[in-house]
Amino acid sequence: MQTLQSPTRPRSIDQLLDPRLVSRLSQLDVTSRKILAGKLKGERRSKRRGQSVEFADHRLYVPGDDLRHIDWNIFGRLDRLFLKLFLEEEDLGLHVVLDASRSHDAGEPSKWLFMQRLACALGYVALSNLHRLTVWSMAGASITLSERAGAPDEPPEAGRGEPEPERPVVSAVRDLRGRRRLADLARFLLGQEPMGVASFTEAAKRIALARRGKGVMVVLSDFFIKEGYQDGLRLLAGRGFDLFAVQVLSPQEVEPTLGGDLRLRDCEDGDLADVTITAPLLARYKQTLAAYSARLRDFCARRDVTLQVMRSDTPVESALLDHFRRRGLLA
Amino acid sequence: MTFLTPLLAGLAAAVAVPALVLLYFLKLRRREVEVSTTYLWKKAIQDLQANAPFQKLRNNVLLILQLLALAAALLGLAQPQLRGQVSGGRRAVIAIDRSASMSSTDGDPANPGARTTRLERAKRQAREFVQSMREPTLWGGAGDMAMLVAFDTRADLLVNFTASKPELLRAIDAIAPTDAPSAFADAFAVARAHLPDRIIAEAGGAGGGEVFKLDEQKEGGVDIQLFSDGRIADLDKVRVQAEDAVTYHAVGSERSWSAGITELRAGRELDKPDTLSLFVALSSSRPEPYTVDVQLAIDGAVAGIQRATIPAAVTAELPVPTDAPEGTRPVTEVTPATTGVSFRVLRPEGGVLTATLLHPDTPDGDALRTDDVAYLILPPGRLLDVALITDGNPLVESILQAMNPSKPVRVVPTASAAAFLRSADASGLDAVVLDRWAPSAGADSPEGVLPEVPALVFGATLAAPVGPIDAGPTQTGRAEVLSWRREHPALRGVSLDALKIAGSARALSVPAGSPVLSLVDGTSGPLIYATGSGARRAVVVAFDPLQTTWPWDIGYVLFTAKALQFLAGTDDESAPYFRPGQTLAQRLPPEATGVRLVLPDNQERPVVPAPTGEVTYGPIERIGVYTLSWDGVPGPRDVRADGRSRRAVAVNLADQRESAIQAAPTLLFGSRVVSAQAGQSIGALRLWPWALLVCLGVIVLEWWVYNKKMAL
């Protein structure tokens, strides 16, 4: 649970996405429990009638309809004009939101690394299936939202231990489509680094305001948010997004290995807590963590948000193939 | 429970307790660890990190345990103790009885098999008392002081007032038992003598000031801690003042008893000096009759055993004074029962007689062994060689003949008496009997009229200064016997009640400083007296026995024989034995040199004799046979062995009161009643080691609790 003094960062896409995993991911697709309208033509069936090859229904011709869709066979038999309707196939928008506050730079293996790999794998699945992929990173205090599609924000240059530069509340790489944009995705993910205090509500508000259309949103966070996660999640879930919340915890947070008289310093806001780690306190801590997760789960359930709790030592393949499949995020 | 140093503990508590609590409020030096969030931890410990400090303390088991350990340590610092005296600055006198009865082996009634003596028990109690004495504190409080006195018949000041416990303990350990009877008056006087004098101020000094001077009264009273069995002979002579405090720590059992030899006498029959008669007086303080065998040994060889049954002793309770405290136990007085056995053995030689009680082996038997044995030094039996100077006295002549039937009595007429007494014949005699004749004054004798041979004079008196002043015959010539010295060897066993003197009494008077010792006082002065010393001594019967009723009395024969034995130095009762506590005094031949005294335990003590040959040693502590040896000629009763002259002297307890060993629960000092603290541990039970043990235990418990809480 301690933050890492010199965390290992992935330097290349290979370190984010294991090539052996790629073949398994190719067989997956992002699904949504909701039939959501896409923006572009895609490989996903839409509620709208469109121009795919899949027949949907007939209706009476009204002037102005495209004559190419008149079913002439019916006209021959019934002498009436009926129009053939086809299902529309649209793309699916996948939004992956990473909470890049400093608290995610904790644990062994690091929660941030796990979140990076998970986001990369999800992104690969989405890109492979011609979905629109937007990856959000919530960090910093200034509100500078990069609107440029496909142009990831420059990663901060400042190193750890130095005064943190002012960062935008949210940075994103948006509307990626097709496998060729995998490099952009990787560049964005590699350029992010957890630091500072996440203003979750503010960032969620920005994301909610900035997004276009509807889609599936996966929020990766530990949800250790002192200001509360409720408002943020409420904003993200409010616009008809199919929201998946993934609470990422490090093994050290689940089973602390601390002991003795300690002064705990919050890595985000520097808040101090003097504790004497005792067995009863550890038991109480685990109860508190369980209760916290249970409250989060209740909150999500009431708002039709799927919550998945994962440890950062969970293999990415297992997370995708087991957990996300079971939850209906992937098929 | 009391505390020896409560101030010290209070001060330490005033510092340590707030300090400990403060330490809990102060921040620990904690290791800093950066975590992802403190939110969960804070929530987890919100009960432990309550804002109110007392809520914090309430659930802090470790602090409570540490406070407990600190409280135990502070308690130890206050030196708590149960019982024991704690008043600071007291000056106590520890008086330990070391007399013969304190050698009784009932010191530990709970464990009679251990045969702990009363003295050992008393010393242990005294040590406990010393240990309970308050020591000076760091804050200048006065410590207790104590003086140590050991006493039997005499009192020895072993340690003057001191606060040094090691010194007192060493002195207590060094106290050895003696066989002497106990007397407390001297010890009490010693204790009072060391009290500080009272200083009084009187007006009338120069310039109207005050004059300070010492008062005869002592400052305050004496605080006596008496460790004894209460068998003390002279309690009525101890003048306990109202301001004096006497604490009586009784040792021994009230049910103990002892049978012992209280007298040992030996004598030879007048006409058969080969035959020895020995009388052993026995006493018992047992409440039931007691049968015991008495063994007589002469020079270590058993000469006879006789069985004697001593009746039951009588215990009486003296009335408790009316002003005695409520619940005071009555003073008990044990009157031992007595009996005696006699032996009759053929023993012409001298030797050391040893009478020993052979007790049946019973568990609740005799607790005092000192009085179970008695010694007597027996001179060789000898027929006296006595000359009779008379103008005719068949009665005396027949008495002398009966005393020494081996040869006829040498009778010298008075006309040639003076010449005879100066002749060499006379110098070899044991004694002479002067019948109605005495050497006249002016004879060429360096000591007046006394002849150089011990003389028994009948019907005459010696002239002053060796004799009394003679005022001539009384007017009537009659005289009545008023009193006589029954204990004198010449009169032992002689009754003069029926003596009628007619026509021969003389009016005699004894001037001050005269060597005359009146043996029989009559209405006209001394009727029989002893005078002189050494070889020149005489027993004088100042009236003519033939003009009295005495010749018809067996007492006359007895007196004649006893007086001659006394004069000749062959009476066995002249100085039968000494008692412990007395001074051993003997007159050796004046030319004796290199005198040494061998004690019963074979230790040797050099003794320096006075020019007259007197040697003294004492006071005697143990019973047994003491042997004086010297270079030079032996005296008439001495023996010669290994080239040196030797004289044995017996020392026996022979004290009926000391043999009655029932521990007294109550002492009566005049009218002051002091009850014993028997059965009560006077030593302080020091609790500070226990307090420290509790402290240690709590620390261990705290360690365990800490580790249990810390176990992950």
GROMACS .gro file of C-alpha atoms in nm, chain A residues 1-3 102-103 224 226 253 258-259 261-267 271-272 274-279 281-282 284-285 288-289 292, chain B residues 27-49 62 705-712:
model
   64
    1MET     CA    1   0.000   0.000   0.000
    2GLN     CA    2   0.300   0.225   0.038
    3THR     CA    3   0.371   0.446  -0.255
  102ARG     CA    4  -0.096   1.001  -0.690
  103SER     CA    5  -0.259   0.734  -0.479
  224PHE     CA    6  -1.017   0.645  -0.245
  226LYS     CA    7  -1.177   1.201   0.012
  253GLU     CA    8  -0.414  -0.230   0.062
  258LEU     CA    9   0.261  -0.250   0.816
  259GLY     CA   10   0.355  -0.271   1.184
  261ASP     CA   11   0.418   0.302   1.560
  262LEU     CA   12   0.382   0.482   1.231
  263ARG     CA   13   0.302   0.819   1.096
  264LEU     CA   14   0.106   0.760   0.779
  265ARG     CA   15   0.124   1.035   0.522
  266ASP     CA   16  -0.131   1.057   0.253
  267CYS     CA   17   0.061   1.064  -0.074
  271ASP     CA   18  -0.252   1.438   0.540
  272LEU     CA   19  -0.097   1.270   0.844
  274ASP     CA   20  -0.047   0.864   1.367
  275VAL     CA   21  -0.125   0.504   1.414
  276THR     CA   22   0.003   0.216   1.617
  277ILE     CA   23  -0.054  -0.086   1.403
  278THR     CA   24  -0.205  -0.356   1.613
  279ALA     CA   25  -0.393  -0.669   1.528
  281LEU     CA   26  -0.651  -0.212   1.423
  282LEU     CA   27  -0.567  -0.426   1.121
  284ARG     CA   28  -1.075  -0.292   1.192
  285TYR     CA   29  -0.899  -0.159   0.882
  288THR     CA   30  -1.348  -0.055   0.705
  289LEU     CA   31  -1.214  -0.139   0.360
  292TYR     CA   32  -1.615   0.102   0.193
  358LYS     CA   33   0.394   1.240   2.016
  359LEU     CA   34   0.588   0.929   1.968
  360ARG     CA   35   0.880   0.938   1.735
  361ARG     CA   36   0.706   0.749   1.463
  362ARG     CA   37   0.836   0.609   1.140
  363GLU     CA   38   0.683   0.793   0.852
  364VAL     CA   39   0.525   0.585   0.580
  365GLU     CA   40   0.359   0.722   0.270
  366VAL     CA   41   0.036   0.547   0.186
  367SER     CA   42  -0.215   0.578  -0.089
  368THR     CA   43  -0.472   0.719   0.144
  369THR     CA   44  -0.509   0.783   0.512
  370TYR     CA   45  -0.882   0.787   0.477
  371LEU     CA   46  -0.938   0.423   0.569
  372TRP     CA   47  -0.685   0.430   0.849
  373LYS     CA   48  -0.837   0.734   1.003
  374LYS     CA   49  -1.172   0.581   0.983
  375ALA     CA   50  -1.038   0.261   1.140
  376ILE     CA   51  -0.877   0.436   1.429
  377GLN     CA   52  -1.138   0.699   1.486
  378ASP     CA   53  -1.237   0.521   1.808
  379LEU     CA   54  -0.880   0.515   1.926
  380GLN     CA   55  -0.809   0.868   1.826
  393LEU     CA   56  -0.096  -0.041   2.805
 1036VAL     CA   57  -0.034  -0.744   2.595
 1037TYR     CA   58   0.179  -0.523   2.372
 1038ASN     CA   59   0.305  -0.820   2.175
 1039LYS     CA   60  -0.040  -0.965   2.150
 1040LYS     CA   61  -0.169  -0.639   2.012
 1041MET     CA   62   0.126  -0.608   1.783
 1042ALA     CA   63   0.097  -0.962   1.652
 1043LEU     CA   64   0.001  -0.924   1.287
   0.00000   0.00000   0.00000
